[in-house]
Coordinates of C-alpha atoms and ligand atoms in Angstrom, one line a residue:
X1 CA -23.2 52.1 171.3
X2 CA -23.8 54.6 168.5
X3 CA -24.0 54.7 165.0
X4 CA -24.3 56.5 162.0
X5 CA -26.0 54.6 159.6
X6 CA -29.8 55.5 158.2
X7 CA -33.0 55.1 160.7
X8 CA -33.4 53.7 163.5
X9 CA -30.7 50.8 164.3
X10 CA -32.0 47.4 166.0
X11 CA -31.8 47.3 169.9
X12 CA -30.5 44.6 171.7
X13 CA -30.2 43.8 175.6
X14 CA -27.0 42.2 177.1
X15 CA -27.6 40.6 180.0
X16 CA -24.0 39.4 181.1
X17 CA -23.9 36.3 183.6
X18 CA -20.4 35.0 183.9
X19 CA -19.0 32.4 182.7
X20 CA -15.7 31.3 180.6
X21 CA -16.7 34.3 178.0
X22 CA -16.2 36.7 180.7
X23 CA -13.1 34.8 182.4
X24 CA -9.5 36.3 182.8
X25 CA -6.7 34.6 184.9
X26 CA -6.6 35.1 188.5
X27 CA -4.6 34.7 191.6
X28 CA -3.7 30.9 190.9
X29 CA -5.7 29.7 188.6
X30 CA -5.2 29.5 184.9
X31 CA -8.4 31.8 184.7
X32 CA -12.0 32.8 186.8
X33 CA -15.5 32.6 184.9
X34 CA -16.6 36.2 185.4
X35 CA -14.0 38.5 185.9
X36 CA -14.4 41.1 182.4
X37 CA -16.4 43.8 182.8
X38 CA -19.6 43.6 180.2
X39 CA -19.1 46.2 178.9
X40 CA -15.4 44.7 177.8
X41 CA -17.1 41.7 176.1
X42 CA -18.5 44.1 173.5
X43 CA -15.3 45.4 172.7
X44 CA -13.9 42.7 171.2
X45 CA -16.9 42.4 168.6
X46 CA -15.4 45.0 166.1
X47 CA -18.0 47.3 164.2
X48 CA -21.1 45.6 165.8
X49 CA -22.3 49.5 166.5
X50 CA -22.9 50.0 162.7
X51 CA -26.0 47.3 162.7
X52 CA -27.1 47.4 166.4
X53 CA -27.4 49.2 169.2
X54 CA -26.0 47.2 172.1
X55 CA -27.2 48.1 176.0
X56 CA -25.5 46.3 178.2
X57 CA -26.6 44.8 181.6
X58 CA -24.8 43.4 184.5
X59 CA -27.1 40.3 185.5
X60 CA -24.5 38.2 187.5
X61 CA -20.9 37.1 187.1
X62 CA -20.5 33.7 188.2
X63 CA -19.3 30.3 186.8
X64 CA -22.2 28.7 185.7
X65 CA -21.6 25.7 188.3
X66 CA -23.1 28.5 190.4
X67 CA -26.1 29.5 189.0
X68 CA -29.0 29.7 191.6
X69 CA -32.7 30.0 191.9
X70 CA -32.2 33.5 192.8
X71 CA -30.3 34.3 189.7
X72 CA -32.4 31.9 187.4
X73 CA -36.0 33.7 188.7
X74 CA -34.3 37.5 188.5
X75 CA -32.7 36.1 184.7
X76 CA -36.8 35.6 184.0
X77 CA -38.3 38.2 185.0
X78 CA -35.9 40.7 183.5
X79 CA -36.0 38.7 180.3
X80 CA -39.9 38.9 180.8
X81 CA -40.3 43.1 181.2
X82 CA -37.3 43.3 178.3
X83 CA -39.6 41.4 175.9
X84 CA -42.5 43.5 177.2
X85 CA -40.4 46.9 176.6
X86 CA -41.1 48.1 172.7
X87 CA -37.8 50.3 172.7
X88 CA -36.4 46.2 172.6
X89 CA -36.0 44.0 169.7
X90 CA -34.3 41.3 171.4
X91 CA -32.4 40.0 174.0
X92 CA -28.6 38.2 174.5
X93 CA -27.7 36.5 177.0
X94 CA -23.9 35.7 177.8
X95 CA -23.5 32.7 180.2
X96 CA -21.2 30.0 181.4
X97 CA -21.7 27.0 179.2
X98 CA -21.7 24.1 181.9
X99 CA -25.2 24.9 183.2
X100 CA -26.0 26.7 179.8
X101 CA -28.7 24.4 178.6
X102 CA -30.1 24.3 182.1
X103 CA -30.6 27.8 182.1
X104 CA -32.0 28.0 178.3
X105 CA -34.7 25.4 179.4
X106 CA -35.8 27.1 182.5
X107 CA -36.4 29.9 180.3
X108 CA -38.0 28.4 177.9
X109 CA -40.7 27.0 180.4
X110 CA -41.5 30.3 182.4
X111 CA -41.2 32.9 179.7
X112 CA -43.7 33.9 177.0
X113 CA -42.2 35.5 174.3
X114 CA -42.7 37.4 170.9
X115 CA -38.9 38.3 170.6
X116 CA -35.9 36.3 170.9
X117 CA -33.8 35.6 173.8
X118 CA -30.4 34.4 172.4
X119 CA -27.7 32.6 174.9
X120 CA -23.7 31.8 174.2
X121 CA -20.9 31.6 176.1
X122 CA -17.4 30.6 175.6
X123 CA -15.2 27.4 175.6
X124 CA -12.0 29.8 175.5
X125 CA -11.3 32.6 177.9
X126 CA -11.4 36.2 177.2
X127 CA -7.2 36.5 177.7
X128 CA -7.1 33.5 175.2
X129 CA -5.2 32.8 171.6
X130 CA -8.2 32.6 169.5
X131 CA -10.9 33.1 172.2
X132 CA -14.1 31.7 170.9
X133 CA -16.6 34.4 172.8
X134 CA -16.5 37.2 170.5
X135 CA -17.5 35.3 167.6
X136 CA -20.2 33.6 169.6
X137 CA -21.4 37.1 170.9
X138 CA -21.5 38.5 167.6
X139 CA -23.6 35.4 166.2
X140 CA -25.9 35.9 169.0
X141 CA -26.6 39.5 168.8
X142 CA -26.9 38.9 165.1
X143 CA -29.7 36.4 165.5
X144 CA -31.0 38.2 168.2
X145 CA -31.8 41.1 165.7
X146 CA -32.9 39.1 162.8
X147 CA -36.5 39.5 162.0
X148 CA -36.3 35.9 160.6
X149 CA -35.6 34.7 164.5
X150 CA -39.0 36.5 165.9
X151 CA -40.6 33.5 166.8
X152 CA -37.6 31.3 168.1
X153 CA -38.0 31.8 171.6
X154 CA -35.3 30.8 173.8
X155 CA -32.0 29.5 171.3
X156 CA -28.3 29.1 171.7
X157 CA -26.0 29.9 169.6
X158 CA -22.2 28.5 169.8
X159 CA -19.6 28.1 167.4
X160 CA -22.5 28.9 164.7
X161 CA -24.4 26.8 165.5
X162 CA -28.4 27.6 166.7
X163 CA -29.9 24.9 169.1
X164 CA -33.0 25.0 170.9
X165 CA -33.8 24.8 174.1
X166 CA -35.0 21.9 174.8
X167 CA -32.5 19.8 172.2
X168 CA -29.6 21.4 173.5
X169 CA -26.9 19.5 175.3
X170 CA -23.3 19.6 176.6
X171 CA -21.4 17.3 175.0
X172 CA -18.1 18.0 175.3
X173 CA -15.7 19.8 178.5
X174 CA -13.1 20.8 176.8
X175 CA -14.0 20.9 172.8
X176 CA -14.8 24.3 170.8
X177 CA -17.8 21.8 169.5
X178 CA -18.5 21.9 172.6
X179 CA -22.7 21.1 172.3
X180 CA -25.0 19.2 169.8
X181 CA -29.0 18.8 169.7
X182 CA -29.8 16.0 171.5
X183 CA -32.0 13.7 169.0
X184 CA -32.8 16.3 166.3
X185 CA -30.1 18.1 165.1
X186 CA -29.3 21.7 165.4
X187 CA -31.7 24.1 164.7
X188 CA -30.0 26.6 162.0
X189 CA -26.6 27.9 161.6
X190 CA -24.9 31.3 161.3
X191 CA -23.8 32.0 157.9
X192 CA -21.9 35.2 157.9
X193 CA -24.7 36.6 160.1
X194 CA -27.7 35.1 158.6
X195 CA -29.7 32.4 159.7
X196 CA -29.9 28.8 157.2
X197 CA -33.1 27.1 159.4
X198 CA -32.6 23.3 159.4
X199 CA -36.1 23.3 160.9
X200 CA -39.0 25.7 161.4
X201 CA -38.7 26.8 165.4
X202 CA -42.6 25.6 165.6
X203 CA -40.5 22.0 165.8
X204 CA -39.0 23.4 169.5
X205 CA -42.1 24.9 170.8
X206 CA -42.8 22.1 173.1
X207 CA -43.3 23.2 176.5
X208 CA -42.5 26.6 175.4
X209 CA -44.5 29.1 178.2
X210 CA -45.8 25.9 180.1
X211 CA -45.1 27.7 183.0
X212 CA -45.0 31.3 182.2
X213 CA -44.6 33.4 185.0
X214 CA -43.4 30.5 187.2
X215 CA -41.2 32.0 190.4
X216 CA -39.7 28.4 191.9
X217 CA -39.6 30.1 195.6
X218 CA -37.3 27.4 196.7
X219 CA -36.1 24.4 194.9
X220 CA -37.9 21.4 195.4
X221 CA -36.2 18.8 196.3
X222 CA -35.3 16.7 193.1
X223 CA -32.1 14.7 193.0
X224 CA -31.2 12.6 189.7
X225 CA -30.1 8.9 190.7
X226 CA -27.6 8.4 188.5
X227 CA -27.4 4.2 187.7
X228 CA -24.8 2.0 186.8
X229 CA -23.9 -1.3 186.7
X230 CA -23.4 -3.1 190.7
X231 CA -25.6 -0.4 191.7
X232 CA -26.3 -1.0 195.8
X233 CA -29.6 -0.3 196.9
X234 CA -27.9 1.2 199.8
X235 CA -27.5 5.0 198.1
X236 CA -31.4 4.7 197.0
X237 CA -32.4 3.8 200.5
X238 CA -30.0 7.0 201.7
X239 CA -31.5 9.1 198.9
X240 CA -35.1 8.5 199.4
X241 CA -34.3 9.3 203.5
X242 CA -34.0 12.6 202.7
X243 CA -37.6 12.8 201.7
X244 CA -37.5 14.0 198.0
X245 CA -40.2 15.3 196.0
X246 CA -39.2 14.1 193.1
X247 CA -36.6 11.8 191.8
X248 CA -35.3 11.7 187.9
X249 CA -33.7 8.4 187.1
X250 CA -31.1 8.5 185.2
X251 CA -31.0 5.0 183.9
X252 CA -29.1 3.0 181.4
X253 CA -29.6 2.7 178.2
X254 CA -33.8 3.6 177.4
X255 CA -34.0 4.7 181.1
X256 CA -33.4 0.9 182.8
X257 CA -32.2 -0.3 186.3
X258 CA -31.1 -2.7 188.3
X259 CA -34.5 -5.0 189.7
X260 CA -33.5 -4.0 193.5
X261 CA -33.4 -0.5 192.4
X262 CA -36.8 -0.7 190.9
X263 CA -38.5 -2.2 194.0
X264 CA -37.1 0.7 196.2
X265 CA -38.6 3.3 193.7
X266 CA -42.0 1.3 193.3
X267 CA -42.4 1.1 196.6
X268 CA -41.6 5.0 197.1
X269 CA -43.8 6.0 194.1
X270 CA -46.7 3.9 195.5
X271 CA -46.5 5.8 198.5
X272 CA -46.1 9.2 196.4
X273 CA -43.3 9.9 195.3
X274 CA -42.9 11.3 191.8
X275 CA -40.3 9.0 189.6
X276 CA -39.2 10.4 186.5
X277 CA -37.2 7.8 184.2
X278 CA -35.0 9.5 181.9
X279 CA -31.5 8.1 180.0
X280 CA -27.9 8.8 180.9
X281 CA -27.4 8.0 177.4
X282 CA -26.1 11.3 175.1
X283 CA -29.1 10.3 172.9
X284 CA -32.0 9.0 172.6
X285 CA -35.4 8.6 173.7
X286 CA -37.3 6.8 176.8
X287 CA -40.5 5.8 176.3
X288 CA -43.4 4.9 178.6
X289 CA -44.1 1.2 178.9
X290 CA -41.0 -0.5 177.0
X291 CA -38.4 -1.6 179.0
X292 CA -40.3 -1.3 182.3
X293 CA -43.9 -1.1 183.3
X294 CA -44.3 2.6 183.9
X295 CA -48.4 2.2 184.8
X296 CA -47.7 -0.8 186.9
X297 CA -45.1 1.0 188.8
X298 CA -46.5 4.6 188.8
X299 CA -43.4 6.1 187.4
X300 CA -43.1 8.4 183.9
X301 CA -41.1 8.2 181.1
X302 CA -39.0 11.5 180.5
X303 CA -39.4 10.7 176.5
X304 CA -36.5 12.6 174.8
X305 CA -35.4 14.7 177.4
X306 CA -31.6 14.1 179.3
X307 CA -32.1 14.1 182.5
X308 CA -30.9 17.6 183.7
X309 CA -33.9 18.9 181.8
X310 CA -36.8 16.5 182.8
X311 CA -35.7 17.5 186.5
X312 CA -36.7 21.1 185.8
X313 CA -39.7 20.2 183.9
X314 CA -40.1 18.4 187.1
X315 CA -39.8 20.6 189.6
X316 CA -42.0 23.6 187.7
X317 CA -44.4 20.7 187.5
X318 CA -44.7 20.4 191.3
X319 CA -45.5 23.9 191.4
X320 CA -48.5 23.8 189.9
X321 CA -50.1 20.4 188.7
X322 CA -48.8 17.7 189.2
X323 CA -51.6 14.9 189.2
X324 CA -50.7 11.8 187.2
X325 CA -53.1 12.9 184.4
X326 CA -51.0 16.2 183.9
X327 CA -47.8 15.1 184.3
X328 CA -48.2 12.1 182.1
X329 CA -49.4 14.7 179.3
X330 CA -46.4 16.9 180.1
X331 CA -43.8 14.3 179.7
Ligands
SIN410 C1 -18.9 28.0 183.4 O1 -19.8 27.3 183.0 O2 -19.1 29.0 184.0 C2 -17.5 27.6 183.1 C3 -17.3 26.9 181.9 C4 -17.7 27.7 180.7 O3 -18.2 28.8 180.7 O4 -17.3 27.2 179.6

């Protein structure tokens, strides 16, 4: 994209994934995550060459339901060479918002950054009246060039609004206000293309690089057991045959289930396995050693992460240390 204002202009990376923000109908169905061409997704963001020079990538076009390890480690390490390039002052990513927050957090563990990488999608397709994804592209690039959002790391933006990475949640399927921050609040918010902080980024850096340079070569193998009430024993017996490496709990209210449930997961952890206890709840914290014993039964407390997240804190976890010791420090 070119421009003719005075020196040099900002330079920005697209890396286009899929998703709703790049949907248009199909053969069908009322429309298919990744159909527009990327390059068609900057169209729509009138006079954005006057401020910024856009290059626009290709990474994928899938709905984000269908997001792999293969796209996840080839998202990192061209996120990782793009932040090492000096021609680059940041980095946009456009995704489908289902797995969006799955995807931010991955990032946020195995990348290292010292410019920001800035994800949105779309609640509305491309084709619809009042489309949501060119406003949300034109917030991201705009905080992705902001020398205010240097040290921010991995964000989202959508409808205005900034969220971490690791407060970020899905909240709503349908909604424009479609996300919200999980226990803190958003981060900032977009104000005609400037950034209002709520809270200084330093507040998000947990885990941030934790695992730089992490390549998961395969997933390993860690379902979430999601509880409820009259829960049958019978699924966790059928879940722990398929010799996990992990499991994440997703327990009711601060990470709780039923006593039957327990004893099958005691008994697993005491022979190894790694239990996570996190909170199906949409807020909210689980902490170690309330509710249930967590020393006792060798299990950890996923604090105030949903459980989505602690499983991919999780599984970078068993691919390096994954002692008690450490993993008790990392969650
Ligand atoms: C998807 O996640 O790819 C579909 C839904 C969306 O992008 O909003």
């Amino acid at each position: 994209m070119s421009s003719t204002n005075k020196g040099p202009l900002p330079h920005i990376v697209l890396l286009s994934c899929g998703g709703t923000i790049a949907a248009l109908p199909s053969h069908g169905v009322d429309y298919k995550a990744g159909l527009l061409p990327p390059d068609r997704l900057l169209d729509a963001v009138p006079d954005i060459g006057s401020s910024v020079h856009v290059t626009v990538e290709r990474h994928a076009d899938v709905g984000s339901q269908d997001v792999d390890l293969e796209i996840w480690n080839s998202l990192a390490a061209r996120v990782r060479r793009l932040n090492a390039d000096p021609s680059v002052d940041g980095i946009v990513v456009t995704h489908g918002t289902d797995t969006l927050e799955e995807t931010a957090f991955f990032l946020h563990l195995v990348t290292q950054l010292d410019k920001p990488v800035v994800l949105t999608g779309a609640m509305r397709p491309a084709h619809a009246l009042s489309a949501d994804g060119p406003a949300n592209l034109q917030a991201a690039i705009c905080l992705a060039k902001s020398p205010s959002a240097k040290a921010i790391g991995v964000a989202v933006v959508m409808n205005d609004v900034v969220y971490d990475a690791v407060e970020l949640q899905k909240i709503s399927a349908n909604a424009l206000e479609a996300f919200s921050s999980r226990n803190h609040g958003p981060l900032a918010r977009m104000l005609g293309g400037n950034i209002a902080f709520n809270y200084t980024p330093s507040i998000a850096d947990r885990w941030k690089g934790s695992f730089a340079d992490l390549t998961l070569d395969a997933w390993p193998k860690v379902p979430i057991l999601y509880i409820h009430a009259g829960m049958d024993t019978d699924w966790v017996d059928a879940l722990l045959a398929t010799d996990p490496d992990g499991i994440v709990v997703a327990g009711v209210g601060s990470g709780n289930a039923p006593s039957a449930v327990w004893r099958r997961l005691e008994a697993a952890a005491a022979r190894g396995l790694l239990v996570v206890r996190s909170s199906r709840c949409a807020t909210g914290f689980v902490d170690g050693g309330v509710e249930v014993d967590d020393e006792a039964y060798g299990f950890f407390a996923a604090g105030g992460l949903s459980p989505q997240k602690a499983r991919i804190l999780l599984m970078c976890a068993l691919r390096r240390d994954n002692s008690p010791e450490s993993l008790r420090a990392l969650f």
